[in-house]
Every structure is written in structure tokens, then in C-alpha cells.
mmCIF file of C-alpha atoms in Angstrom:
data_model
loop_
_atom_site.group_PDB
_atom_site.id
_atom_site.type_symbol
_atom_site.label_atom_id
_atom_site.label_comp_id
_atom_site.label_asym_id
_atom_site.label_seq_id
_atom_site.Cartn_x
_atom_site.Cartn_y
_atom_site.Cartn_z
ATOM 1 C CA MET A 1 -75.213 6.982 94.972
ATOM 2 C CA MET A 2 -75.958 10.520 93.784
ATOM 3 C CA ARG A 3 -73.225 12.050 91.635
ATOM 4 C CA ILE A 4 -72.636 15.701 92.572
ATOM 5 C CA LEU A 5 -69.561 16.489 90.455
ATOM 6 C CA ASP A 6 -68.867 15.170 86.967
ATOM 7 C CA HIS A 7 -65.406 15.075 85.355
ATOM 8 C CA ILE A 8 -64.056 18.171 87.134
ATOM 9 C CA ASN A 9 -60.454 18.755 86.043
ATOM 10 C CA LEU A 10 -58.965 22.009 87.309
ATOM 11 C CA GLU A 11 -55.505 23.351 88.059
ATOM 12 C CA PHE A 12 -54.902 26.282 90.402
ATOM 13 C CA LEU A 13 -51.637 28.186 90.127
ATOM 14 C CA GLU A 14 -49.555 29.346 93.039
ATOM 15 C CA GLY A 15 -50.444 32.875 94.139
ATOM 16 C CA GLU A 16 -53.642 33.280 92.121
ATOM 17 C CA MET A 17 -57.153 33.973 93.372
ATOM 18 C CA VAL A 18 -59.749 31.788 91.677
ATOM 19 C CA CYS A 19 -63.467 32.397 92.126
ATOM 20 C CA LEU A 20 -65.758 29.382 91.741
ATOM 21 C CA LEU A 21 -69.014 30.897 90.499
ATOM 22 C CA GLY A 22 -72.402 29.286 90.156
ATOM 23 C CA PRO A 23 -75.931 29.071 91.551
ATOM 24 C CA SER A 24 -76.671 27.594 94.963
ATOM 25 C CA GLY A 25 -76.603 23.813 94.980
ATOM 26 C CA CYS A 26 -74.342 23.398 91.946
ATOM 27 C CA GLY A 27 -71.514 21.650 93.806
ATOM 28 C CA LYS A 28 -69.162 24.588 94.463
ATOM 29 C CA SER A 29 -68.932 24.008 98.204
ATOM 30 C CA THR A 30 -68.611 20.253 97.688
ATOM 31 C CA LEU A 31 -65.606 20.867 95.446
ATOM 32 C CA LEU A 32 -64.039 23.127 98.080
ATOM 33 C CA ARG A 33 -64.555 20.495 100.780
ATOM 34 C CA LEU A 34 -62.795 17.946 98.590
ATOM 35 C CA ILE A 35 -59.885 20.336 98.027
ATOM 36 C CA ALA A 36 -59.688 21.065 101.767
ATOM 37 C CA GLY A 37 -59.710 17.370 102.610
ATOM 38 C CA PHE A 38 -62.975 17.370 104.556
ATOM 39 C CA ASP A 39 -64.616 14.972 102.086
ATOM 40 C CA THR A 40 -63.280 12.186 99.866
ATOM 41 C CA ALA A 41 -64.247 11.738 96.217
ATOM 42 C CA ALA A 42 -65.666 8.412 95.040
ATOM 43 C CA SER A 43 -63.234 8.600 92.121
ATOM 44 C CA GLY A 44 -60.390 10.877 91.122
ATOM 45 C CA GLU A 45 -58.035 12.755 93.418
ATOM 46 C CA VAL A 46 -56.936 16.181 94.629
ATOM 47 C CA THR A 47 -53.239 17.032 94.802
ATOM 48 C CA ILE A 48 -51.456 20.077 96.198
ATOM 49 C CA ASP A 49 -47.810 20.501 95.174
ATOM 50 C CA GLY A 50 -47.893 16.943 93.867
ATOM 51 C CA GLU A 51 -49.080 15.426 97.152
ATOM 52 C CA ARG A 52 -52.470 13.781 97.358
ATOM 53 C CA VAL A 53 -54.934 15.405 99.769
ATOM 54 C CA VAL A 54 -56.128 12.722 102.199
ATOM 55 C CA GLY A 55 -57.538 14.922 104.966
ATOM 56 C CA PRO A 56 -57.573 18.431 106.459
ATOM 57 C CA SER A 57 -54.207 20.129 106.821
ATOM 58 C CA PRO A 58 -52.930 23.380 108.376
ATOM 59 C CA ASN A 59 -51.400 24.080 104.953
ATOM 60 C CA HIS A 60 -54.842 24.633 103.416
ATOM 61 C CA ILE A 61 -57.148 26.652 105.670
ATOM 62 C CA PHE A 62 -60.931 26.752 105.208
ATOM 63 C CA VAL A 63 -63.028 29.839 106.041
ATOM 64 C CA PHE A 64 -66.648 28.749 106.385
ATOM 65 C CA GLN A 65 -69.863 30.485 105.295
ATOM 66 C CA HIS A 66 -70.959 30.990 108.883
ATOM 67 C CA SER A 67 -68.847 32.235 111.757
ATOM 68 C CA GLY A 68 -66.243 29.712 112.815
ATOM 69 C CA LEU A 69 -65.012 31.731 115.779
ATOM 70 C CA LEU A 70 -65.056 29.941 119.119
ATOM 71 C CA PRO A 71 -67.562 31.958 121.187
ATOM 72 C CA TRP A 72 -65.819 31.397 124.538
ATOM 73 C CA MET A 73 -62.557 32.860 123.217
ATOM 74 C CA THR A 74 -61.576 36.481 122.626
ATOM 75 C CA VAL A 75 -60.395 37.756 119.250
ATOM 76 C CA TRP A 76 -56.815 37.380 120.461
ATOM 77 C CA GLN A 77 -57.377 33.800 121.609
ATOM 78 C CA ASN A 78 -59.133 32.852 118.373
ATOM 79 C CA VAL A 79 -56.308 34.247 116.253
ATOM 80 C CA GLU A 80 -53.794 32.535 118.550
ATOM 81 C CA LEU A 81 -55.163 29.185 117.351
ATOM 82 C CA GLY A 82 -53.587 29.936 113.980
ATOM 83 C CA VAL A 83 -50.094 30.187 115.487
ATOM 84 C CA ARG A 84 -50.290 27.464 118.124
ATOM 85 C CA ASN A 85 -47.383 25.645 116.447
ATOM 86 C CA VAL A 86 -45.062 28.649 116.883
ATOM 87 C CA LYS A 87 -42.978 27.766 119.940
ATOM 88 C CA ASP A 88 -41.351 31.107 120.724
ATOM 89 C CA ALA A 89 -43.794 33.158 122.832
ATOM 90 C CA GLN A 90 -42.588 36.560 121.619
ATOM 91 C CA THR A 91 -42.776 35.528 117.959
ATOM 92 C CA ARG A 92 -46.240 34.108 118.577
ATOM 93 C CA ARG A 93 -47.477 37.373 120.137
ATOM 94 C CA GLU A 94 -46.022 39.406 117.270
ATOM 95 C CA LYS A 95 -47.723 37.235 114.649
ATOM 96 C CA ILE A 96 -51.069 37.461 116.435
ATOM 97 C CA GLN A 97 -50.893 41.248 116.657
ATOM 98 C CA GLU A 98 -49.648 41.593 113.081
ATOM 99 C CA ASN A 99 -52.640 39.710 111.708
ATOM 100 C CA ILE A 100 -55.142 41.476 113.952
ATOM 101 C CA ASP A 101 -53.755 44.813 112.775
ATOM 102 C CA MET A 102 -53.876 43.651 109.144
ATOM 103 C CA VAL A 103 -57.656 43.159 109.317
ATOM 104 C CA ASP A 104 -58.209 46.447 111.182
ATOM 105 C CA LEU A 105 -59.245 44.923 114.525
ATOM 106 C CA THR A 106 -56.664 46.760 116.607
ATOM 107 C CA ASP A 107 -58.121 47.541 120.077
ATOM 108 C CA PHE A 108 -60.643 44.681 119.754
ATOM 109 C CA GLU A 109 -58.231 41.967 120.861
ATOM 110 C CA GLN A 110 -60.093 41.252 124.122
ATOM 111 C CA HIS A 111 -63.593 41.308 122.643
ATOM 112 C CA TYR A 112 -65.652 38.130 122.411
ATOM 113 C CA PRO A 113 -67.491 37.180 119.194
ATOM 114 C CA TYR A 114 -70.870 38.246 120.595
ATOM 115 C CA GLN A 115 -69.458 41.758 121.013
ATOM 116 C CA LEU A 116 -68.502 42.029 117.329
ATOM 117 C CA SER A 117 -70.512 42.967 114.256
ATOM 118 C CA GLY A 118 -70.856 40.465 111.421
ATOM 119 C CA GLY A 119 -68.128 42.203 109.445
ATOM 120 C CA MET A 120 -65.756 42.232 112.415
ATOM 121 C CA LYS A 121 -66.318 38.516 113.002
ATOM 122 C CA ARG A 122 -65.402 37.861 109.386
ATOM 123 C CA ARG A 123 -62.229 39.942 109.799
ATOM 124 C CA ALA A 124 -61.296 37.958 112.899
ATOM 125 C CA GLU A 125 -61.739 34.708 110.970
ATOM 126 C CA LEU A 126 -59.489 36.038 108.217
ATOM 127 C CA ALA A 127 -56.862 37.032 110.774
ATOM 128 C CA ARG A 128 -56.908 33.537 112.268
ATOM 129 C CA ALA A 129 -56.638 31.935 108.823
ATOM 130 C CA LEU A 130 -53.782 34.199 107.714
ATOM 131 C CA ALA A 131 -51.944 33.713 111.021
ATOM 132 C CA ALA A 132 -51.593 30.022 110.160
ATOM 133 C CA ASN A 133 -49.668 31.076 107.021
ATOM 134 C CA PRO A 134 -51.360 28.461 104.820
ATOM 135 C CA ASP A 135 -50.230 27.526 101.331
ATOM 136 C CA VAL A 136 -53.874 27.648 100.202
ATOM 137 C CA LEU A 137 -56.663 29.820 101.629
ATOM 138 C CA ILE A 138 -60.130 28.415 100.900
ATOM 139 C CA MET A 139 -63.178 30.638 101.407
ATOM 140 C CA ASP A 140 -66.783 29.438 101.122
ATOM 141 C CA GLU A 141 -69.192 32.357 100.510
ATOM 142 C CA PRO A 142 -67.138 34.745 102.703
ATOM 143 C CA PHE A 143 -69.755 37.530 102.538
ATOM 144 C CA ASN A 144 -72.728 35.410 103.548
ATOM 145 C CA GLY A 145 -74.960 37.249 106.022
ATOM 146 C CA LEU A 146 -73.118 40.583 105.842
ATOM 147 C CA ASP A 147 -74.827 43.903 105.251
ATOM 148 C CA PHE A 148 -74.122 45.708 101.978
ATOM 149 C CA LEU A 149 -71.428 48.080 103.266
ATOM 150 C CA SER A 150 -69.610 45.380 105.266
ATOM 151 C CA HIS A 151 -69.737 43.157 102.184
ATOM 152 C CA MET A 152 -68.083 45.826 100.019
ATOM 153 C CA LYS A 153 -65.490 46.718 102.651
ATOM 154 C CA ILE A 154 -64.377 43.154 103.361
ATOM 155 C CA ARG A 155 -64.317 42.306 99.659
ATOM 156 C CA GLU A 156 -61.930 45.206 99.133
ATOM 157 C CA GLU A 157 -59.811 44.099 102.099
ATOM 158 C CA ILE A 158 -59.551 40.532 100.790
ATOM 159 C CA VAL A 159 -58.412 41.815 97.384
ATOM 160 C CA ASN A 160 -55.853 44.127 98.994
ATOM 161 C CA MET A 161 -54.526 41.356 101.248
ATOM 162 C CA HIS A 162 -54.234 39.026 98.284
ATOM 163 C CA GLU A 163 -52.378 41.648 96.262
ATOM 164 C CA PHE A 164 -49.949 42.026 99.182
ATOM 165 C CA LEU A 165 -49.545 38.396 100.314
ATOM 166 C CA ARG A 166 -50.160 36.543 97.021
ATOM 167 C CA LYS A 167 -51.586 33.501 98.783
ATOM 168 C CA THR A 168 -53.230 30.913 96.564
ATOM 169 C CA THR A 169 -56.887 31.665 97.306
ATOM 170 C CA LEU A 170 -60.045 29.823 96.271
ATOM 171 C CA VAL A 171 -63.347 31.634 96.773
ATOM 172 C CA VAL A 172 -66.809 30.144 96.298
ATOM 173 C CA THR A 173 -69.478 32.695 95.413
ATOM 174 C CA HIS A 174 -72.856 32.907 93.723
ATOM 175 C CA ASP A 175 -72.345 36.654 93.151
ATOM 176 C CA ILE A 176 -71.085 37.590 89.683
ATOM 177 C CA ASP A 177 -69.852 41.015 90.765
ATOM 178 C CA ASP A 178 -67.800 39.512 93.601
ATOM 179 C CA ALA A 179 -66.140 37.135 91.152
ATOM 180 C CA LEU A 180 -65.447 39.912 88.629
ATOM 181 C CA LEU A 181 -64.048 42.329 91.193
ATOM 182 C CA MET A 182 -61.877 39.803 93.034
ATOM 183 C CA GLY A 183 -60.667 36.951 90.873
ATOM 184 C CA ASP A 184 -57.597 36.434 88.746
ATOM 185 C CA ARG A 185 -59.715 33.694 87.199
ATOM 186 C CA ILE A 186 -63.399 32.734 87.227
ATOM 187 C CA VAL A 187 -64.510 29.113 87.018
ATOM 188 C CA VAL A 188 -68.239 28.874 86.254
ATOM 189 C CA MET A 189 -69.963 25.713 87.455
ATOM 190 C CA GLY A 190 -73.427 24.458 86.630
ATOM 191 C CA GLY A 191 -75.594 21.487 85.849
ATOM 192 C CA ARG A 192 -76.490 18.392 87.837
ATOM 193 C CA PRO A 193 -74.133 16.700 88.273
ATOM 194 C CA ALA A 194 -71.963 19.810 88.218
ATOM 195 C CA GLN A 195 -69.511 20.462 85.415
ATOM 196 C CA VAL A 196 -67.184 23.334 84.543
ATOM 197 C CA LYS A 197 -69.036 25.552 82.065
ATOM 198 C CA SER A 198 -66.317 28.186 81.696
ATOM 199 C CA ASN A 199 -62.770 28.808 82.907
ATOM 200 C CA ARG A 200 -61.949 32.456 82.222
ATOM 201 C CA GLN A 201 -58.774 34.399 82.988
ATOM 202 C CA LEU A 202 -59.279 38.021 84.112
ATOM 203 C CA ASP A 203 -56.481 40.261 82.901
ATOM 204 C CA PHE A 204 -57.843 43.447 84.471
ATOM 205 C CA PRO A 205 -55.944 45.498 87.060
ATOM 206 C CA HIS A 206 -57.435 46.329 90.464
ATOM 207 C CA PRO A 207 -59.536 48.197 91.389
ATOM 208 C CA ARG A 208 -62.138 47.117 88.821
ATOM 209 C CA ASP A 209 -65.437 48.655 87.776
ATOM 210 C CA PRO A 210 -67.657 46.914 85.183
ATOM 211 C CA LYS A 211 -69.488 50.206 84.610
ATOM 212 C CA LYS A 212 -66.290 51.964 83.505
ATOM 213 C CA ASN A 213 -64.505 49.092 81.761
ATOM 214 C CA VAL A 214 -66.379 48.038 78.618
ATOM 215 C CA ALA A 215 -64.669 44.635 78.331
ATOM 216 C CA LEU A 216 -65.389 43.865 81.979
ATOM 217 C CA GLY A 217 -68.988 44.985 81.550
ATOM 218 C CA ASP A 218 -69.397 42.740 78.510
ATOM 219 C CA LEU A 219 -67.995 39.799 80.467
ATOM 220 C CA ARG A 220 -70.470 40.546 83.253
ATOM 221 C CA ASP A 221 -73.363 40.352 80.785
ATOM 222 C CA GLU A 222 -71.946 37.112 79.360
ATOM 223 C CA LEU A 223 -71.744 35.546 82.819
ATOM 224 C CA PHE A 224 -75.345 36.494 83.601
ATOM 225 C CA LEU A 225 -76.469 34.822 80.370
ATOM 226 C CA MET A 226 -74.360 31.764 81.135
ATOM 227 C CA LEU A 227 -76.128 31.451 84.485
ATOM 228 C CA GLY A 228 -79.549 31.812 82.890
ATOM 229 C CA VAL A 229 -80.299 35.477 83.573
ATOM 230 C CA SER A 230 -81.166 37.438 80.438
ATOM 231 C CA TYR A 231 -80.992 40.926 81.967
ATOM 232 C CA ALA A 232 -78.147 42.137 84.180
ATOM 233 C CA VAL A 233 -78.912 45.036 86.528
#
């Protein structure tokens, strides 16, 4: 049996955003799948609020790398999946609209996924995830496949939503700048099998700019070196 993760021991605090940073293939997504309950570890365990994770749960929602929208459903219907346990019809409609408005998709409620840009699809996925009101929001490479401007815009929106909602959020990324600009904490993973190379708290207010903040810029250079890149652009 191939060992993918080796002696990973991490604690995530309520309300914080933690970015799991590392190169492709280093076990970041595997760790997220274990946390979400999609996979089971050969040894060790994952607990949330003291309860062992034994499978997927509506209390910890996973946003995948690639679009998870159901193509035969409109934006409204996709987001409605997140509130299907809300029995009162009026409350359900209000929650759907509230989350659609939050991600700036007002007036696109009746559009199908094929009618949306990549960035709009990602917003719709976020709306569906937030509508479920999870204890933990888990995001695997949330900017994968987006153009540069959509990437920047949605990154800013995720930070703003987190500042407002304070949901415990775990984000997998291979992009150092994404981790620096978003996270309350950065966990750097590397090696095979994967281990935690660094677990760094970020005490910098938002919005952040490594080019204007010397300490943040120095940390950026340090992270590049840690990941084997000697020159940061």
C-alpha cells in the first residue's frame, strides 16, 4: 500500500481560514477528502467538534476543483439543493435569494450552467455551499480553470464573505499569492509521503499586498524557497 500522508497532525480553529499550500501531487487534496469524509485513513482519525468523521456530512461542505453544478438545473435549483432540509417554503426561498445575491448572481437565477462563465459557475457553487450553512467549508483549488480577472475577483469575494460570515474554511491551493492574500494561517505540505513543512499564522489585516508590506513580502520569498523556487517574480 502506498503511503500518501505521513504523521499529519493539524488542528483548525473555529472561524479561521486555513490555506493548505504545496505543489501538485503532494497530498493536499487527499487530506481534504479525509476531512470531508469522502475517504478513510488507514490509520489515525479526523474529528470535528470532538466527533469522529466517518463519512460525508451536510455540516462540512466540499467545493470541488471542477464545476459541481448539475447541468440540468438552473442556478436557483442548484442553490436550492443547499436548503432542501428547510421545510418552510418562504424561508427556503429567502435563503436561496439571499445567497444568490451574496455572490452577485442576481438576475441569473433562471440561467443554466452552460449559460454562465467560469467565474459565474464558481459563484453559483459558493452560493449553494453557503446556503447549506455548513460548520466547515472545504474548497479544493477554487480558482482552477478561471481567467486571471475572474480569479482575482472571486478570491476577493471569498475573503470578504469569510470576513463577514467567519465560517471555518479550508482552502487547498498551489498558488503562494492566493494563500498569502486569503489565509489566517498557511500550512505548507511537501514530500512523499506528504508531511507538514510549515504551519504559519498570518497576522496581517485585509486587504493585503506583498509589494507594499515588507514582512508579507519576506514571507512570500520564504515560501517560494520552501517550495524549491529560488526566485520569486
